[in-house]
XYZ file of C-alpha atoms in Angstrom:
441
model
C 0.000 0.000 0.000
C 1.189 3.544 -0.694
C 1.968 5.761 2.193
C -0.338 8.687 2.968
C 0.661 12.175 1.999
C 3.349 13.475 4.334
C 2.465 16.792 6.004
C 4.926 18.753 3.871
C 5.261 16.450 0.847
C 3.564 15.941 -2.470
C -0.182 15.395 -2.738
C -1.251 12.150 -4.412
C -3.955 13.473 -6.698
C -3.271 11.905 -10.134
C -5.676 9.121 -11.046
C -5.417 6.448 -13.727
C -6.761 8.661 -16.506
C -4.359 11.485 -15.638
C -1.406 9.108 -15.442
C -2.204 7.332 -18.720
C -2.584 10.657 -20.544
C 0.784 11.753 -19.133
C 2.358 8.643 -20.685
C 0.709 9.357 -24.043
C 1.530 13.063 -23.939
C 5.129 12.422 -22.929
C 5.747 10.223 -25.967
C 3.695 11.818 -28.729
C 5.266 15.168 -29.545
C 5.820 16.494 -33.042
C 7.819 13.551 -34.358
C 4.951 11.462 -35.705
C 3.806 14.450 -37.774
C 7.239 15.424 -39.071
C 9.867 12.737 -39.335
C 8.508 9.325 -40.460
C 10.198 10.093 -43.768
C 13.597 9.353 -42.165
C 12.529 5.815 -41.368
C 11.047 5.446 -44.864
C 14.402 6.444 -46.362
C 16.002 3.508 -44.523
C 13.536 0.752 -45.414
C 12.645 -1.058 -48.629
C 8.859 -1.250 -48.388
C 5.801 -0.080 -46.559
C 5.557 -3.465 -44.863
C 9.078 -3.265 -43.432
C 8.431 0.314 -42.317
C 5.302 -0.657 -40.381
C 7.147 -3.662 -38.941
C 9.792 -1.273 -37.580
C 7.160 0.881 -35.873
C 5.491 -2.172 -34.319
C 8.808 -3.704 -33.186
C 10.063 -0.455 -31.644
C 6.727 0.003 -29.911
C 6.829 -3.498 -28.444
C 10.405 -2.970 -27.277
C 9.369 0.271 -25.592
C 6.453 -1.565 -24.013
C 8.983 -4.013 -22.542
C 10.867 -1.068 -21.043
C 7.602 0.346 -19.733
C 6.805 -2.950 -18.000
C 10.182 -2.823 -16.278
C 9.566 0.780 -15.235
C 6.121 -0.267 -14.003
C 7.705 -2.620 -11.486
C 10.271 0.005 -10.473
C 7.490 2.518 -9.963
C 5.463 0.032 -7.917
C 8.509 -0.634 -5.729
C 9.458 3.020 -5.262
C 6.468 5.308 -6.000
C 8.489 8.432 -5.247
C 9.274 11.714 -6.970
C 12.404 11.472 -9.097
C 11.907 8.218 -10.980
C 15.176 7.012 -12.539
C 17.202 9.222 -10.223
C 15.805 7.404 -7.181
C 16.356 3.930 -8.622
C 19.934 4.668 -9.722
C 20.814 6.312 -6.402
C 19.508 3.398 -4.370
C 21.064 0.685 -6.536
C 24.413 2.221 -7.505
C 24.967 5.092 -5.095
C 24.566 8.872 -5.138
C 27.062 9.465 -7.976
C 24.958 7.424 -10.394
C 21.854 9.385 -9.437
C 23.716 12.670 -9.728
C 25.024 11.840 -13.228
C 21.489 11.135 -14.367
C 20.214 14.408 -12.902
C 23.216 16.327 -14.271
C 22.640 15.132 -17.836
C 18.887 15.556 -17.481
C 19.242 19.191 -16.465
C 22.066 20.121 -18.807
C 20.785 18.739 -22.093
C 18.271 15.881 -22.149
C 15.107 17.398 -20.659
C 16.064 21.036 -21.169
C 17.363 20.467 -24.710
C 14.339 18.476 -25.812
C 12.023 21.065 -24.238
C 13.796 23.899 -26.050
C 13.811 22.024 -29.357
C 10.139 21.065 -29.205
C 9.115 24.560 -28.060
C 10.801 25.864 -31.208
C 8.793 23.366 -33.247
C 5.700 24.776 -31.537
C 6.510 28.326 -32.603
C 7.181 27.232 -36.185
C 3.833 25.498 -36.523
C 1.968 28.268 -34.684
C 3.362 30.728 -37.215
C 2.244 28.453 -40.056
C -1.223 27.916 -38.575
C -1.990 31.599 -37.973
C 0.092 33.215 -40.694
C 2.256 35.160 -38.239
C 5.549 36.903 -39.080
C 8.623 34.663 -38.889
C 10.262 37.176 -36.537
C 7.881 36.087 -33.788
C 9.465 32.627 -33.561
C 11.663 33.286 -30.525
C 9.043 35.304 -28.578
C 6.509 32.535 -29.210
C 8.999 29.903 -28.055
C 9.730 31.784 -24.842
C 6.052 32.567 -24.324
C 5.139 28.886 -24.672
C 7.678 27.865 -22.041
C 6.571 30.610 -19.666
C 2.939 29.581 -20.174
C 3.404 25.876 -19.425
C 5.607 26.761 -16.452
C 3.029 29.167 -15.074
C 0.108 26.757 -15.175
C 2.080 24.219 -13.147
C 2.987 26.609 -10.340
C -0.480 26.251 -8.828
C -0.683 22.556 -8.057
C -0.432 19.300 -9.958
C -4.204 19.135 -10.443
C -4.270 22.403 -12.411
C -1.411 21.262 -14.590
C -2.944 17.802 -15.019
C -6.281 19.206 -16.188
C -4.587 21.306 -18.851
C -2.257 18.441 -19.797
C -5.283 16.191 -20.273
C -6.726 18.735 -22.699
C -3.424 18.942 -24.595
C -3.192 15.163 -24.894
C -6.800 14.680 -25.985
C -6.365 17.385 -28.621
C -3.201 15.769 -29.961
C -4.964 12.405 -30.146
C -7.781 14.099 -32.062
C -5.181 15.529 -34.448
C -3.769 12.031 -35.015
C -7.286 10.666 -35.494
C -8.087 13.390 -38.033
C -4.902 12.559 -39.910
C -5.686 8.832 -39.942
C -9.306 9.280 -41.012
C -8.310 11.730 -43.718
C -5.569 9.478 -44.989
C -7.522 6.231 -44.986
C -11.112 7.278 -45.627
C -10.502 10.039 -48.155
C -7.116 10.431 -49.794
C -6.086 6.799 -49.438
C -9.405 5.193 -50.304
C -8.856 2.021 -52.298
C -5.079 2.371 -52.157
C -2.982 -0.769 -52.617
C 0.410 0.908 -52.297
C 0.698 1.044 -48.501
C 2.634 -2.200 -48.010
C 4.265 -2.504 -51.422
C 7.998 -2.574 -52.041
C 9.801 0.523 -53.264
C 12.207 -0.365 -56.123
C 14.244 2.797 -55.512
C 15.030 1.676 -51.954
C 16.230 -1.857 -52.653
C 19.298 -2.784 -50.628
C 19.060 0.057 -48.095
C 18.763 -2.428 -45.239
C 16.509 -2.451 -42.214
C 18.383 -1.812 -38.973
C 19.162 1.843 -39.674
C 15.480 2.740 -39.505
C 15.179 1.456 -35.965
C 17.063 4.394 -34.442
C 14.773 7.305 -35.491
C 11.670 5.227 -34.768
C 12.896 4.243 -31.320
C 13.608 7.879 -30.539
C 9.990 8.693 -31.426
C 8.926 6.446 -28.556
C 11.062 8.295 -25.992
C 9.256 9.763 -23.004
C 7.592 6.743 -21.420
C 9.716 7.289 -18.289
C 8.277 10.706 -17.400
C 5.370 9.333 -15.374
C 7.743 7.632 -12.921
C 9.219 11.035 -12.074
C 5.762 11.981 -10.798
C 5.398 8.814 -8.702
C 4.989 10.856 -5.519
C 1.780 12.435 -6.843
C -0.036 9.363 -8.191
C -2.944 7.908 -6.221
C -2.603 4.237 -5.300
C 0.684 4.193 -7.257
C 1.399 0.466 -6.906
C -1.688 -0.206 -9.002
C -2.005 2.986 -11.023
C 1.562 3.271 -12.382
C 1.666 -0.177 -14.056
C -1.831 0.216 -15.499
C -1.145 3.705 -16.811
C 2.157 2.704 -18.426
C 0.611 -0.311 -20.133
C -2.518 1.512 -21.299
C -0.594 4.577 -22.454
C 1.898 2.515 -24.450
C -0.870 0.594 -26.222
C -2.526 3.872 -27.231
C 0.763 5.259 -28.557
C 1.659 2.139 -30.546
C -1.799 2.095 -32.138
C -1.632 5.806 -32.995
C 1.858 5.524 -34.500
C 1.096 2.478 -36.649
C -2.205 3.887 -37.933
C -0.624 7.266 -38.725
C 2.165 5.623 -40.705
C -0.298 3.411 -42.541
C -2.245 6.537 -43.489
C 0.942 8.202 -44.775
C 1.775 5.141 -46.864
C -1.764 4.828 -48.219
C -1.748 8.409 -49.467
C 1.876 9.100 -50.363
C 3.286 5.655 -50.959
C 6.639 4.559 -49.612
C 8.623 6.691 -52.039
C 6.423 9.730 -51.458
C 6.769 9.388 -47.704
C 10.542 9.082 -47.996
C 10.700 12.361 -49.946
C 8.183 14.298 -47.841
C 9.549 16.538 -45.096
C 6.048 17.256 -43.775
C 3.936 14.157 -44.473
C 1.061 15.156 -42.196
C 0.662 18.477 -43.994
C 0.966 16.769 -47.386
C -1.810 14.316 -46.531
C -4.151 16.994 -45.217
C -3.382 19.333 -48.114
C -4.258 16.625 -50.636
C -7.835 16.479 -49.316
C -8.546 19.904 -47.827
C -6.019 22.161 -49.541
C -4.136 24.818 -47.622
C -6.884 24.948 -44.984
C -6.166 21.314 -44.146
C -2.438 21.957 -43.908
C -3.047 24.852 -41.522
C -5.412 22.752 -39.418
C -2.851 20.001 -38.923
C -0.220 22.671 -38.185
C -2.417 23.819 -35.307
C -2.747 20.224 -34.113
C 1.018 19.778 -34.170
C 1.479 23.021 -32.241
C -0.852 21.765 -29.494
C 0.934 18.415 -29.461
C 4.345 19.999 -28.957
C 3.035 22.322 -26.255
C 1.751 19.355 -24.286
C 5.117 17.603 -24.596
C 6.944 20.650 -23.213
C 4.527 20.734 -20.312
C 5.356 17.159 -19.312
C 9.132 17.436 -19.673
C 9.252 20.508 -17.435
C 6.932 19.095 -14.794
C 8.638 15.702 -14.574
C 12.168 17.118 -14.768
C 11.431 19.502 -11.905
C 10.615 16.507 -9.679
C 14.062 15.038 -10.369
C 15.756 18.288 -9.374
C 13.609 18.504 -6.248
C 14.604 14.985 -5.192
C 18.273 15.798 -5.794
C 18.007 18.928 -3.670
C 16.371 16.976 -0.880
C 19.289 14.509 -0.925
C 21.880 17.286 -0.808
C 23.018 16.660 -4.391
C 21.727 20.028 -5.600
C 20.817 23.393 -4.108
C 18.564 23.064 -1.097
C 16.250 25.748 -2.459
C 15.102 23.488 -5.316
C 13.937 20.913 -2.753
C 11.324 23.252 -1.301
C 7.682 22.701 -2.121
C 5.242 25.588 -2.228
C 3.455 25.656 1.143
C 0.013 25.778 -0.444
C 0.302 24.139 -3.865
C 2.827 21.433 -2.887
C 4.766 21.943 -6.127
C 8.568 22.304 -6.601
C 8.238 25.782 -8.062
C 11.904 26.765 -7.732
C 13.020 23.606 -9.527
C 10.359 24.103 -12.185
C 11.386 27.692 -12.883
C 15.075 26.750 -12.943
C 14.549 24.035 -15.552
C 12.309 26.315 -17.608
C 14.846 29.164 -17.432
C 17.675 26.938 -18.668
C 15.440 25.644 -21.480
C 14.768 29.243 -22.516
C 18.505 29.979 -22.499
C 19.124 27.011 -24.803
C 16.294 28.049 -27.105
C 17.557 31.636 -27.304
C 21.157 30.558 -27.901
C 20.244 28.376 -30.846
C 22.645 25.688 -29.642
C 19.994 23.419 -28.157
C 19.654 21.351 -31.325
C 23.297 20.346 -31.347
C 23.280 19.706 -27.613
C 20.254 17.494 -28.094
C 22.073 15.528 -30.806
C 24.978 14.979 -28.424
C 22.828 13.602 -25.628
C 19.805 11.968 -27.290
C 21.411 8.557 -27.244
C 22.305 9.120 -23.562
C 18.593 9.308 -22.772
C 18.011 5.738 -23.961
C 21.283 4.625 -22.422
C 20.017 5.987 -19.096
C 16.800 4.002 -19.606
C 18.786 0.794 -20.116
C 20.996 1.418 -17.089
C 17.906 2.182 -15.023
C 16.316 -1.113 -16.067
C 19.422 -2.912 -14.750
C 18.441 -1.686 -11.275
C 15.535 -4.110 -11.472
C 18.012 -6.960 -10.920
C 19.321 -5.164 -7.818
C 15.816 -4.713 -6.427
C 14.901 -8.340 -7.089
C 17.915 -9.441 -5.036
C 17.959 -6.835 -2.265
C 14.385 -5.604 -1.811
C 12.247 -7.966 0.276
C 9.008 -6.126 -0.472
C 6.370 -7.762 -2.632
C 5.191 -5.124 -5.129
C 1.714 -5.309 -6.593
C 3.222 -5.565 -10.081
C 6.232 -7.567 -11.227
C 7.584 -7.399 -14.786
C 6.762 -10.734 -16.468
C 9.316 -13.223 -17.798
C 12.128 -11.931 -15.644
C 15.052 -11.833 -16.419
C 14.491 -12.290 -20.152
C 12.400 -9.180 -20.846
C 14.772 -6.801 -19.011
C 17.744 -8.439 -20.775
C 15.989 -8.042 -24.132
C 15.434 -4.338 -23.508
C 18.970 -3.736 -22.252
C 20.520 -5.618 -25.161
C 18.430 -3.877 -27.802
C 19.164 -0.417 -26.433
C 22.862 -1.285 -26.154
C 22.833 -2.277 -29.832
C 21.177 1.028 -30.757
C 23.787 2.939 -28.763
C 26.610 1.069 -30.505
C 25.090 1.765 -33.932
C 24.768 5.430 -33.002
C 28.381 5.650 -31.902
C 29.581 3.954 -35.092
C 27.354 6.099 -37.290
C 28.246 9.410 -35.664
C 31.209 8.973 -33.325
C 31.724 12.730 -32.863
C 28.285 13.471 -31.487
C 28.227 10.243 -29.467
C 31.671 10.981 -28.054
C 30.672 14.476 -27.006
C 27.538 13.017 -25.437
C 29.679 10.655 -23.387
C 31.914 13.567 -22.358
C 28.871 15.528 -21.173
C 27.913 12.640 -18.904
C 31.475 12.095 -17.671
C 31.918 15.812 -16.981
C 29.432 15.337 -14.188
C 31.916 13.203 -12.225
C 34.274 16.055 -11.198
C 31.253 18.279 -10.614
C 29.824 15.658 -8.265
C 33.120 15.291 -6.387
C 33.492 19.050 -5.962
C 29.872 19.380 -4.868
C 30.207 16.683 -2.222
C 33.386 18.267 -0.918
C 32.106 21.838 -0.759
C 28.393 21.514 -0.107
C 27.618 18.126 1.423
C 27.583 19.644 4.919
C 26.250 23.089 4.209
C 23.539 21.694 1.919
C 22.955 25.157 0.465
């Protein structure tokens, strides 16, 4: 059973619906509307492309099942940080939080907020010079709504996620019922792509499934977490896999494999084919809402990691404080949002994100290894246990390790800099422990 709310701690107010929508909203950003063409460029047919999306989704579901058990064992704010700290010591937790703050969460938030501004400009016909103000305004907005309690933020996040699912549904219906009616090209082979292989497409597709770990960061605010976390992760992943496969099938039905491979904006191309420019603007608005919801989740969940670090003395004590009325880590939230704005304004966030994107999945794999530690050392009997242990965790760890190796071979410069970013946290940790472990500033 979960413990009651501590007098000065988080309030457990997120139910199953809220938690499942957080999972969906944390995964579906702008990628499904923009970048399936990359995967199409690396496959030989529509069938192999859809197989990639299904396989990557099932692999992510395996990771989600492992995280479901971790969340049931430790339903606390901080997610991966907590598991890594308990299993491997404070340095491991600090390195996760360091990379999360420096580039992973902040960089992805900045990048996706910029996508928001681009599509908002397209949807409303605004001047291009408003891109940066819109980006900053979006981040300030999603930060502001979460300063007044998790329930307020959850209500708005639910709206964001439902709207993005409606945008996906509109895209699928348009593609299959109108533009792709009677199409036989969806699964056919593409002669121009013969010999391109198969494995290279797995990387961009797997990245599109990133974000399933965000809910665990909010474990301290989920009602009946031992039951709710596993159910929400499973339900949310099934919704995402279905949405991704149907959206790609719609793209293939309308554009064909070759057309999808050459389209930089497949969602807009599909909608434009049926509804003209009005359709393209409508889907642009849907993408803008989708990206805004993603930014909301990354900031909220990342702030909980910083708050947990501050409480453990591994970051400034001020970020550990919760608002006396709203029970939210407002200092941590504003700090993460401020750094995201700095990255967005500097224009360097995209490159930083390239350096550390693979580190995000590497962190997921390392976190899943803590499940073996908990199985050996933790005598508790959680309400949910990942099935087919140890084979499913080993499958996830091995597959992610293979993706990391492929990434490092394909782009050793970016991967090497990503590793250096993580390793740079080691001297920072040692200095912090030496200077601040007692003062706990």
